[in-house]
Tab-separated table of C-alpha atoms in Angstrom:
chain	number	residue	atom	x	y	z
A	98	MET	CA	52.423	172.177	56.958
A	99	ASN	CA	55.387	170.891	58.282
A	100	LYS	CA	56.460	168.942	60.911
A	101	SER	CA	59.506	168.671	63.427
A	102	LYS	CA	59.731	167.571	66.909
A	103	ASN	CA	55.987	167.479	67.203
A	104	ILE	CA	55.682	170.834	66.244
A	105	ARG	CA	53.834	171.556	63.222
A	106	TRP	CA	54.198	174.980	61.366
A	107	GLU	CA	51.279	176.566	59.319
A	108	ARG	CA	51.410	179.995	57.507
A	109	GLU	CA	48.123	182.463	56.551
A	110	GLY	CA	49.885	185.266	55.045
A	111	GLU	CA	51.756	187.416	57.242
A	112	VAL	CA	51.017	185.420	59.889
A	113	GLY	CA	53.277	182.195	61.451
A	114	ILE	CA	51.386	179.844	63.468
A	115	LEU	CA	53.526	177.083	65.604
A	116	TYR	CA	51.248	174.112	67.257
A	117	LEU	CA	53.000	172.654	70.036
A	118	GLY	CA	52.104	168.512	69.102
A	119	ASN	CA	51.687	165.561	71.448
A	120	PRO	CA	48.202	165.862	72.256
A	121	PRO	CA	45.765	166.157	74.608
A	122	GLU	CA	48.535	167.386	76.984
A	123	ASN	CA	51.101	168.990	74.212
A	124	TYR	CA	53.390	167.915	77.170
A	125	ILE	CA	56.874	169.192	76.610
A	126	THR	CA	59.823	166.857	76.017
A	127	ASP	CA	62.804	168.672	74.906
A	128	PRO	CA	63.267	171.726	76.488
A	129	GLU	CA	64.297	173.507	73.070
A	130	PHE	CA	60.454	172.663	71.326
A	131	VAL	CA	61.501	173.477	68.169
A	132	SER	CA	64.585	173.349	66.610
A	133	LEU	CA	66.000	176.848	66.119
A	134	SER	CA	67.554	176.637	62.679
A	135	GLN	CA	64.092	175.514	61.462
A	136	LEU	CA	61.883	177.903	63.065
A	137	ASN	CA	64.229	180.686	61.775
A	138	LYS	CA	63.970	178.946	58.138
A	139	TRP	CA	60.230	179.538	58.471
A	140	LEU	CA	60.231	182.678	59.883
A	141	SER	CA	62.174	183.937	57.119
A	142	GLU	CA	59.046	183.539	54.927
A	143	GLU	CA	57.816	186.666	55.246
A	144	VAL	CA	56.333	186.652	58.370
A	145	LYS	CA	55.295	189.915	60.052
A	146	GLY	CA	53.571	188.190	63.186
A	147	LEU	CA	53.837	184.894	65.089
A	148	ILE	CA	50.982	182.798	67.141
A	149	ILE	CA	51.788	180.095	69.224
A	150	THR	CA	49.309	177.834	70.365
A	151	GLY	CA	48.426	174.408	71.574
A	152	THR	CA	47.202	171.305	69.538
A	153	GLY	CA	43.548	170.139	70.369
A	154	ARG	CA	42.307	171.482	73.291
A	155	HIS	CA	45.140	172.264	75.469
A	156	PHE	CA	48.105	175.133	75.195
A	157	SER	CA	50.402	172.925	77.160
A	158	ALA	CA	50.948	171.078	80.119
A	159	GLY	CA	54.321	171.570	80.564
A	160	ALA	CA	57.749	169.439	80.661
A	161	ASP	CA	56.938	165.993	80.852
A	162	LEU	CA	58.895	165.289	83.951
A	163	LYS	CA	59.795	161.508	83.823
A	164	THR	CA	61.067	162.241	79.906
A	165	LEU	CA	62.827	165.298	81.588
A	166	LEU	CA	64.564	163.345	84.215
A	167	LYS	CA	65.276	160.472	82.007
A	168	GLN	CA	67.396	163.203	80.085
A	169	ALA	CA	69.331	164.263	83.194
A	170	GLU	CA	71.507	160.714	82.445
A	171	ALA	CA	72.287	160.354	79.302
A	172	GLU	CA	74.248	162.368	76.939
A	173	PRO	CA	74.216	165.013	75.868
A	174	GLY	CA	72.617	165.869	79.596
A	175	LEU	CA	69.860	168.154	80.447
A	176	PHE	CA	72.097	171.349	81.470
A	177	GLN	CA	72.877	171.472	77.755
A	178	LYS	CA	69.299	170.454	76.569
A	179	MET	CA	67.799	173.864	79.240
A	180	ILE	CA	70.777	176.067	77.209
A	181	ASP	CA	69.319	175.182	73.778
A	182	GLY	CA	65.700	175.703	75.290
A	183	ASN	CA	66.809	178.830	76.774
A	184	ARG	CA	68.122	180.126	73.497
A	185	LEU	CA	65.391	179.012	71.826
A	186	LEU	CA	63.048	181.068	73.934
A	187	THR	CA	65.475	184.092	73.895
A	188	PHE	CA	64.814	183.990	70.394
A	189	ILE	CA	61.447	184.068	70.696
A	190	ASP	CA	61.387	187.048	72.920
A	191	HIS	CA	63.543	188.683	71.248
A	192	LEU	CA	61.802	188.269	67.395
A	193	GLU	CA	61.138	191.934	65.690
A	194	PHE	CA	57.241	191.250	65.350
A	195	PRO	CA	54.488	190.672	67.110
A	196	VAL	CA	54.283	187.273	68.669
A	197	VAL	CA	50.866	185.896	70.588
A	198	ALA	CA	50.567	182.958	72.811
A	199	SER	CA	46.490	181.329	72.171
A	200	ILE	CA	46.012	179.903	74.971
A	201	SER	CA	43.170	177.295	75.871
A	202	GLY	CA	42.777	174.680	78.422
A	203	VAL	CA	46.140	174.098	80.500
A	204	CYS	CA	48.914	176.541	80.537
A	205	PHE	CA	51.223	175.448	83.080
A	206	GLY	CA	55.170	174.875	83.597
A	207	GLY	CA	57.263	174.451	80.342
A	208	GLY	CA	53.886	175.972	78.712
A	209	LEU	CA	53.966	179.297	80.838
A	210	GLU	CA	57.244	179.272	79.978
A	211	ILE	CA	56.729	179.535	76.511
A	212	ALA	CA	53.487	181.840	76.902
A	213	LEU	CA	56.076	183.985	78.598
A	214	ALA	CA	57.910	184.277	75.835
A	215	ALA	CA	55.619	185.515	73.620
A	216	ASP	CA	54.523	189.412	73.708
A	217	ILE	CA	50.293	189.424	74.416
A	218	ARG	CA	48.768	186.458	76.404
A	219	ILE	CA	45.354	185.609	75.060
A	220	CYS	CA	43.245	182.734	77.161
A	221	ASP	CA	39.760	181.411	77.107
A	222	GLU	CA	37.408	181.785	79.822
A	223	ARG	CA	38.161	178.139	80.923
A	224	SER	CA	41.928	178.324	80.301
A	225	LEU	CA	44.040	177.481	83.582
A	226	LEU	CA	47.866	178.395	84.395
A	227	ALA	CA	50.142	177.466	87.090
A	228	PHE	CA	53.885	177.057	87.594
A	229	PRO	CA	53.427	174.212	89.073
A	230	GLU	CA	57.514	173.480	89.708
A	231	VAL	CA	58.091	174.416	93.358
A	232	ASN	CA	55.515	171.261	93.955
A	233	HIS	CA	58.434	169.233	92.189
A	234	ASP	CA	61.244	170.568	94.545
A	235	LEU	CA	62.039	172.189	90.507
A	236	ILE	CA	61.752	176.166	89.452
A	237	PRO	CA	61.275	177.091	86.026
A	238	GLY	CA	64.099	176.633	84.137
A	239	LEU	CA	63.412	178.522	80.475
A	240	GLY	CA	63.902	182.080	81.672
A	241	GLY	CA	60.617	181.821	83.208
A	242	LEU	CA	61.385	183.269	86.617
A	243	LYS	CA	62.702	186.338	84.748
A	244	ARG	CA	60.022	187.153	82.466
A	245	LEU	CA	57.340	186.556	84.812
A	246	GLU	CA	58.821	188.953	87.633
A	247	LYS	CA	58.841	191.682	84.640
A	248	THR	CA	55.427	190.598	83.317
A	249	CYS	CA	53.514	191.073	86.805
A	250	GLY	CA	55.723	192.378	89.262
A	251	HIS	CA	57.895	191.417	91.527
A	252	LYS	CA	55.344	190.522	94.053
A	253	THR	CA	53.123	188.629	92.646
A	254	ALA	CA	55.562	186.718	90.724
A	255	MET	CA	57.077	185.373	93.943
A	256	GLU	CA	53.392	184.483	95.006
A	257	ILE	CA	52.797	182.718	92.363
A	258	LEU	CA	56.190	180.635	91.801
A	259	LEU	CA	56.241	179.612	95.703
A	260	SER	CA	52.394	178.647	95.733
A	261	GLY	CA	52.441	176.551	92.722
A	262	ASP	CA	48.631	177.792	92.448
A	263	ILE	CA	46.842	176.859	89.889
A	264	PHE	CA	44.768	180.048	88.379
A	265	ASN	CA	42.013	180.474	86.166
A	266	ALA	CA	42.028	183.073	83.275
A	267	LYS	CA	39.637	185.749	85.825
A	268	ARG	CA	42.786	185.674	88.329
A	269	ALA	CA	45.030	185.162	85.401
A	270	SER	CA	43.634	188.228	84.017
A	271	GLU	CA	43.873	190.231	87.106
A	272	LEU	CA	47.275	189.721	88.017
A	273	ASN	CA	48.256	190.878	84.570
A	274	LEU	CA	49.441	187.384	83.759
A	275	VAL	CA	47.084	187.161	80.265
A	276	ASP	CA	46.052	190.568	78.538
A	277	TYR	CA	42.680	189.154	76.848
A	278	VAL	CA	40.607	186.746	78.039
A	279	VAL	CA	37.891	185.615	75.447
A	280	PRO	CA	34.570	183.510	75.621
A	281	ALA	CA	35.644	179.339	75.261
A	282	LYS	CA	36.703	178.497	71.954
A	283	GLU	CA	36.993	181.595	70.438
A	284	CYS	CA	40.723	182.118	71.269
A	285	PHE	CA	42.573	181.036	67.963
A	286	GLU	CA	40.125	182.840	66.241
A	287	PHE	CA	40.548	186.201	68.117
A	288	SER	CA	44.016	185.520	68.620
A	289	ARG	CA	44.353	185.181	64.457
A	290	ASN	CA	42.120	188.761	64.029
A	291	TYR	CA	44.504	190.288	66.663
A	292	ILE	CA	47.774	189.607	64.877
A	293	LYS	CA	46.283	190.480	61.332
A	294	GLY	CA	44.778	193.807	63.303
A	295	LEU	CA	47.830	194.684	64.710
A	296	ILE	CA	50.086	194.017	61.039
A	297	ALA	CA	47.606	194.893	58.361
A	298	GLY	CA	49.542	197.427	56.610
A	299	ARG	CA	52.409	198.017	58.345
A	300	SER	CA	55.930	197.470	56.388
A	301	SER	CA	58.622	195.289	58.434
A	302	LYS	CA	60.518	198.321	58.898
A	303	VAL	CA	58.017	200.250	60.881
A	304	ILE	CA	56.992	196.712	62.656
A	305	LYS	CA	60.746	196.328	63.342
A	306	ARG	CA	61.608	199.853	64.521
A	307	MET	CA	58.648	199.664	66.909
A	308	MET	CA	59.061	196.375	68.625
A	309	ARG	CA	62.741	197.277	69.197
A	310	SER	CA	61.235	200.584	70.847
A	311	PHE	CA	59.324	198.177	72.961
A	312	ARG	CA	61.952	195.742	73.837
A	313	ASN	CA	64.048	199.412	74.730
A	314	SER	CA	61.585	199.795	77.201
A	315	ASP	CA	62.705	196.824	79.030
A	316	ARG	CA	65.981	197.077	78.960
A	317	LEU	CA	67.714	200.296	78.563
A	318	ASP	CA	66.625	203.370	80.895
A	319	GLN	CA	63.799	205.896	80.118
A	320	ASP	CA	65.762	208.563	78.589
A	321	LYS	CA	67.797	206.367	76.454
A	322	ALA	CA	65.173	204.190	74.855
A	323	MET	CA	63.617	207.410	74.426
A	324	GLU	CA	66.952	208.962	72.147
A	325	GLU	CA	66.533	205.308	70.250
A	326	ASP	CA	63.207	206.688	69.448
A	327	VAL	CA	63.998	209.986	68.225
A	328	LYS	CA	66.410	207.785	65.747
A	329	MET	CA	64.330	205.348	64.819
A	330	PHE	CA	61.733	208.074	63.670
A	331	CYS	CA	63.931	210.186	61.801
A	332	GLU	CA	64.791	207.252	60.022
A	333	LEU	CA	61.469	206.254	58.852
A	334	ALA	CA	60.597	209.480	58.262
A	335	MET	CA	63.710	209.923	55.914
A	336	ASP	CA	62.041	206.987	54.141
A	337	TYR	CA	58.822	209.057	54.344
A	338	SER	CA	59.762	211.965	52.025
A	339	LEU	CA	61.848	210.191	49.663
A	340	ARG	CA	58.288	208.015	49.198
A	341	LYS	CA	56.126	211.525	48.798
A	342	LYS	CA	58.582	212.713	46.709
A	343	SER	CA	58.371	209.712	44.290
A	344	PHE	CA	55.143	210.826	43.607
B	3	MET	CA	57.882	238.940	79.093
B	4	GLU	CA	58.267	237.529	75.696
B	5	THR	CA	55.957	237.330	73.160
B	6	TYR	CA	54.904	233.782	71.411
B	7	LYS	CA	53.180	233.830	67.725
B	8	THR	CA	52.377	230.249	68.381
B	9	LEU	CA	51.351	230.040	72.017
B	10	LYS	CA	50.628	231.578	74.768
B	11	TRP	CA	51.980	231.763	78.573
B	12	ASN	CA	50.121	233.016	81.183
B	13	ILE	CA	50.622	232.505	84.722
B	14	TYR	CA	47.198	232.928	87.220
B	15	ASN	CA	47.193	232.496	90.622
B	16	GLY	CA	50.194	230.399	90.716
B	17	ILE	CA	49.362	228.249	87.789
B	18	GLY	CA	50.571	228.057	84.381
B	19	HIS	CA	48.180	228.083	81.512
B	20	LEU	CA	49.934	227.010	78.625
B	21	VAL	CA	47.503	227.373	75.327
B	22	LEU	CA	48.508	225.882	71.819
B	23	ASN	CA	47.447	228.345	69.574
B	24	GLN	CA	47.810	228.150	66.360
B	25	PRO	CA	43.954	228.276	65.448
B	26	PRO	CA	41.585	226.352	64.310
B	27	ALA	CA	43.848	222.525	64.643
B	28	ASN	CA	46.882	223.827	67.133
B	29	ALA	CA	48.847	221.845	64.529
B	30	MET	CA	52.188	221.756	66.702
B	31	THR	CA	54.680	223.032	63.368
B	32	LYS	CA	58.252	223.972	63.575
B	33	LEU	CA	58.227	227.255	65.031
B	34	PHE	CA	55.257	225.876	68.124
B	35	PHE	CA	58.766	223.559	68.706
B	36	VAL	CA	60.952	226.322	68.403
B	37	GLU	CA	58.769	228.273	70.645
B	38	PHE	CA	57.564	225.287	73.018
B	39	ASN	CA	61.083	224.628	73.787
B	40	GLN	CA	62.180	228.928	74.390
B	41	LEU	CA	59.537	228.707	76.720
B	42	THR	CA	59.986	224.786	78.480
B	43	SER	CA	63.807	226.089	79.049
B	44	ARG	CA	62.644	228.871	81.037
B	45	LEU	CA	59.930	226.721	83.313
B	46	PRO	CA	62.092	225.118	86.005
B	47	ALA	CA	63.342	228.701	87.196
B	48	MET	CA	60.064	229.796	87.357
B	49	LYS	CA	59.860	230.153	91.137
B	50	GLU	CA	56.075	231.759	91.774
B	51	LEU	CA	54.509	228.283	89.667
B	52	ARG	CA	52.468	225.940	91.852
B	53	GLY	CA	50.890	224.252	88.814
B	54	MET	CA	50.548	224.384	85.222
B	55	ILE	CA	47.687	223.219	82.984
B	56	ILE	CA	48.155	222.459	78.813
B	57	TYR	CA	45.046	223.150	76.643
B	58	GLY	CA	44.122	224.052	72.895
B	59	GLN	CA	42.869	227.189	72.036
B	60	GLY	CA	39.496	227.148	70.876
B	61	ARG	CA	37.869	223.372	69.807
B	62	HIS	CA	40.432	221.341	69.660
B	63	PHE	CA	43.934	219.961	72.174
B	64	SER	CA	46.003	219.772	68.893
B	65	SER	CA	46.426	217.742	65.635
B	66	GLY	CA	49.832	217.377	66.386
B	67	ALA	CA	53.042	217.447	64.206
B	68	ASP	CA	52.963	218.514	60.680
B	69	ILE	CA	54.541	215.393	58.874
B	70	ASN	CA	55.420	217.029	55.500
B	71	GLU	CA	57.066	219.669	57.088
B	72	LEU	CA	58.677	217.486	60.139
B	73	SER	CA	59.521	214.543	57.540
B	74	ASP	CA	61.264	216.630	54.549
B	75	SER	CA	63.169	218.937	57.208
B	76	ILE	CA	64.817	215.794	58.677
B	77	SER	CA	65.821	214.023	55.772
B	78	GLU	CA	67.087	217.619	54.797
B	79	ASN	CA	69.243	218.027	58.218
B	80	SER	CA	69.585	214.645	58.829
B	81	LYS	CA	73.190	211.670	57.878
B	82	MET	CA	72.243	208.063	57.195
B	83	ASN	CA	75.040	205.581	56.283
B	84	ASN	CA	75.161	203.160	53.268
B	85	LYS	CA	73.188	200.656	55.641
B	86	GLY	CA	69.997	203.151	56.045
B	87	VAL	CA	71.166	203.945	59.590
B	88	ILE	CA	70.682	207.343	60.771
B	89	THR	CA	73.920	208.179	61.941
B	90	TYR	CA	72.856	212.147	62.941
B	91	CYS	CA	69.822	213.148	63.523
B	92	PRO	CA	68.846	217.142	63.451
B	93	ALA	CA	69.731	218.866	66.594
B	94	ASN	CA	65.918	220.292	66.729
B	95	MET	CA	64.489	216.897	67.400
B	96	HIS	CA	66.599	216.214	70.207
B	97	HIS	CA	65.223	219.561	71.687
B	98	ASN	CA	61.545	218.682	71.192
B	99	LEU	CA	62.355	215.465	73.364
B	100	GLU	CA	64.173	217.709	76.023
B	101	SER	CA	60.858	220.090	76.445
B	102	MET	CA	58.916	217.017	76.033
B	103	ARG	CA	61.153	215.068	79.184
B	104	ILE	CA	61.205	218.909	81.314
B	105	ILE	CA	57.345	218.511	81.371
B	106	GLY	CA	57.288	215.242	82.324
B	107	SER	CA	59.927	215.922	84.933
B	108	MET	CA	58.481	219.537	86.632
B	109	ALA	CA	58.408	219.088	90.418
B	110	ILE	CA	55.170	221.037	90.061
B	111	PRO	CA	51.746	219.200	88.851
B	112	VAL	CA	50.973	219.358	85.268
B	113	VAL	CA	47.901	218.775	83.727
B	114	ALA	CA	46.570	218.043	80.265
B	115	ALA	CA	42.908	219.349	79.496
B	116	ILE	CA	42.097	217.898	76.246
B	117	SER	CA	39.229	218.215	73.938
B	118	GLY	CA	38.021	217.806	70.086
B	119	VAL	CA	41.631	216.422	68.771
B	120	CYS	CA	45.044	215.195	69.794
B	121	LEU	CA	46.562	213.322	68.438
B	122	GLY	CA	50.461	212.139	67.296
B	123	SER	CA	52.588	214.595	68.947
B	124	ALA	CA	49.990	216.292	70.788
B	125	PHE	CA	49.059	213.078	72.158
B	126	GLU	CA	52.883	212.882	72.863
B	127	LEU	CA	52.763	215.529	75.025
B	128	ALA	CA	49.661	214.698	76.782
B	129	LEU	CA	51.222	211.412	77.863
B	130	PHE	CA	54.725	213.416	79.250
B	131	CYS	CA	51.847	215.296	81.630
B	132	HIS	CA	50.981	214.275	84.879
B	133	PHE	CA	47.172	214.525	84.918
B	134	ARG	CA	45.111	213.915	81.664
B	135	ILE	CA	41.647	214.631	81.664
B	136	SER	CA	39.225	214.913	79.002
B	137	THR	CA	36.114	215.157	76.906
B	138	GLY	CA	34.404	212.550	76.495
B	139	ASN	CA	33.799	213.059	72.700
B	140	ALA	CA	37.866	214.057	72.298
B	141	VAL	CA	39.273	212.146	69.747
B	142	LEU	CA	42.881	210.799	70.683
B	143	GLY	CA	45.065	208.767	69.092
B	144	LEU	CA	48.645	207.984	67.530
B	145	PRO	CA	48.190	207.295	64.137
B	146	GLU	CA	51.962	207.662	63.387
B	147	SER	CA	52.347	203.786	62.019
B	148	THR	CA	49.286	204.222	59.586
B	149	TYR	CA	51.978	207.155	57.662
B	150	GLY	CA	55.084	204.481	57.893
B	151	LEU	CA	56.372	206.472	60.667
B	152	MET	CA	56.146	206.239	64.202
B	153	PRO	CA	56.115	208.211	67.802
B	154	GLY	CA	58.845	209.920	67.933
B	155	LEU	CA	59.080	211.955	70.711
B	156	GLY	CA	58.778	209.200	73.882
B	157	GLY	CA	55.212	208.701	73.630
B	158	ILE	CA	55.704	204.636	73.324
B	159	GLN	CA	58.041	204.861	76.194
B	160	GLN	CA	55.655	207.133	78.208
B	161	LEU	CA	52.801	204.674	77.613
B	162	ARG	CA	54.262	201.557	78.715
B	163	LYS	CA	55.017	203.790	81.943
B	164	ILE	CA	51.225	204.601	82.469
B	165	THR	CA	49.476	201.378	80.643
B	166	ALA	CA	49.667	197.989	80.076
B	167	LYS	CA	52.390	196.816	77.119
B	168	ALA	CA	48.606	194.735	75.617
B	169	THR	CA	47.089	198.260	75.599
B	170	ALA	CA	50.399	200.162	74.329
B	171	MET	CA	50.882	197.881	71.491
B	172	ASP	CA	47.585	198.000	70.239
B	173	LEU	CA	47.568	201.995	70.127
B	174	VAL	CA	50.971	201.683	68.638
B	175	PHE	CA	50.417	199.110	66.364
B	176	LYS	CA	46.967	200.105	64.720
B	177	GLY	CA	47.052	203.496	65.174
B	178	SER	CA	43.528	203.947	65.622
B	179	THR	CA	41.715	207.085	67.042
B	180	PHE	CA	39.403	206.367	70.165
B	181	CYS	CA	37.427	208.515	72.092
B	182	GLY	CA	38.301	210.127	75.523
B	183	LYS	CA	35.349	207.576	76.991
B	184	ASN	CA	37.490	204.988	75.837
B	185	ALA	CA	40.851	206.632	76.754
B	186	PHE	CA	39.469	206.459	79.877
B	187	ASP	CA	38.338	202.701	79.785
B	188	PHE	CA	42.104	201.972	79.361
B	189	GLY	CA	43.590	203.881	81.854
B	190	VAL	CA	45.233	206.406	79.286
B	191	VAL	CA	42.685	209.221	80.333
B	192	ASP	CA	42.450	209.652	84.477
B	193	ARG	CA	39.157	211.681	84.079
B	194	ILE	CA	35.983	212.337	81.439
B	195	VAL	CA	34.848	216.130	82.393
B	196	LYS	CA	32.133	217.923	80.332
B	197	LYS	CA	33.570	220.600	78.046
B	198	ASP	CA	32.267	223.585	79.730
B	199	HIS	CA	33.644	222.452	83.338
B	200	LEU	CA	36.803	221.578	81.061
B	201	LEU	CA	39.438	224.138	82.039
B	202	ASP	CA	37.920	224.643	85.736
B	203	SER	CA	38.656	220.857	86.776
B	204	ALA	CA	42.214	221.197	84.700
B	205	VAL	CA	43.260	224.353	87.202
B	206	ARG	CA	41.374	222.890	89.923
B	207	LEU	CA	43.193	219.727	89.881
B	208	ALA	CA	45.978	221.338	89.427
B	209	GLU	CA	45.464	223.332	92.457
B	210	ILE	CA	44.604	220.129	94.661
B	211	ALA	CA	48.135	218.706	93.723
B	212	SER	CA	50.138	221.447	94.206
B	213	LYS	CA	49.950	221.343	97.511
B	214	ASP	CA	53.657	218.975	98.355
B	215	PHE	CA	52.705	217.465	95.335
B	216	ARG	CA	54.201	214.141	95.194
B	217	TYR	CA	53.158	211.434	91.379
B	218	TYR	CA	52.492	208.794	93.641
B	219	ASN	CA	49.920	210.294	95.461
B	220	LYS	CA	48.260	210.992	92.207
B	221	LYS	CA	45.060	208.659	93.320
B	222	GLU	CA	44.348	210.607	96.077
B	223	TYR	CA	44.361	213.838	93.971
B	224	LEU	CA	41.722	212.976	91.903
B	225	HIS	CA	39.824	211.610	94.518
B	226	GLN	CA	40.047	214.907	96.195
B	227	LEU	CA	38.686	216.332	92.931
B	228	ASP	CA	35.524	213.749	92.581
B	229	ARG	CA	34.739	214.874	95.984
B	230	ASN	CA	34.804	218.717	94.901
B	231	THR	CA	32.812	218.305	92.198
């Protein structure tokens, strides 16, 4: 178990678990909510999957506005801090193994931005999700706008952002904001089993290529992404052929 | 008309019937892909074609590529640099992908009629079709990852177009097989049909969709099929 910036890290076999700290609401006081170098160190220990979750009842109620605004005045300034936060979420988004956000309770603003950097969002039937930024004349500042659009489509994303409405789990699932809704109190257990099911028996090499293929569908045109798939398949097939001969 | 050994190709009443024909499981061997590539390269020029259905001879759609044969041929013909990154893929792999794309980009409706097993590259082929109808107990899946491989013929990208990322990740990572009924539940198969009516329904769907075919009208064609049965 490790601590840094109110973050707790645990590892269960090949799965890393990142707990957002600061209960009960798990407010995020620093956009770079875990130091990137620290996270990198933790992930280098043969991790093949990551769960991000909250400590206690809630995922995270988002940024602590008071602290945030204070940072706007102090050095090195909010702008630099937001850039660091953005870099962190992009890093998580680009990890070459599956990342699951396990969401119970509230998941607002910055918390939802973190959840959107994961590949899969699992919440329980009592979860509440929202981007309330608009109510404070703000916008999501950690890439949440773009990730929301990618996840829910342009129209839904605009409605969520411009309304600032709070969505229950059922509605969030209909809007594709979350992928799985599970009974209350079973969220973490489900998430853990889910991610273990994805990676069990798979080598890092295969996981990495499949993740790359999934990311390619978001960033390349389809033809190019398919050609990359052919290449990666050939790499794996060469390994397969070698393995077979060595038996 | 040229004759093929591993597939059958006939046009009845403007509807092309592509039959994967290597019983019992209609495996997609090297020869199959050669013949498949020959056929697909001719398809776009066939003006009399209004629609097309793809199915397997006998009980099964197809068990997919023979992994041993395929991986050996790839490792003989590929070049890899010392970092383990591939610098040259065999040309036939690109041809196979090209054939899949031709199927996917046909201006006429293409229907996969699935029964028995439909695994690996066979399922990828079905994913390139505009419609997939299946028997409830057909066995589908992308088992590549369980062999330390991944779907390599565009199946992942097609799956992303058809279904949610979470479903696609589930299918690709776990590599488990699932029945036609489950495939329908998570939106990978469009309709479940009794085995006796499978080919009938496929032809009827191709007929319905052939009139001024637009992929974005897919749901409407399926509703028309429902009304006609």
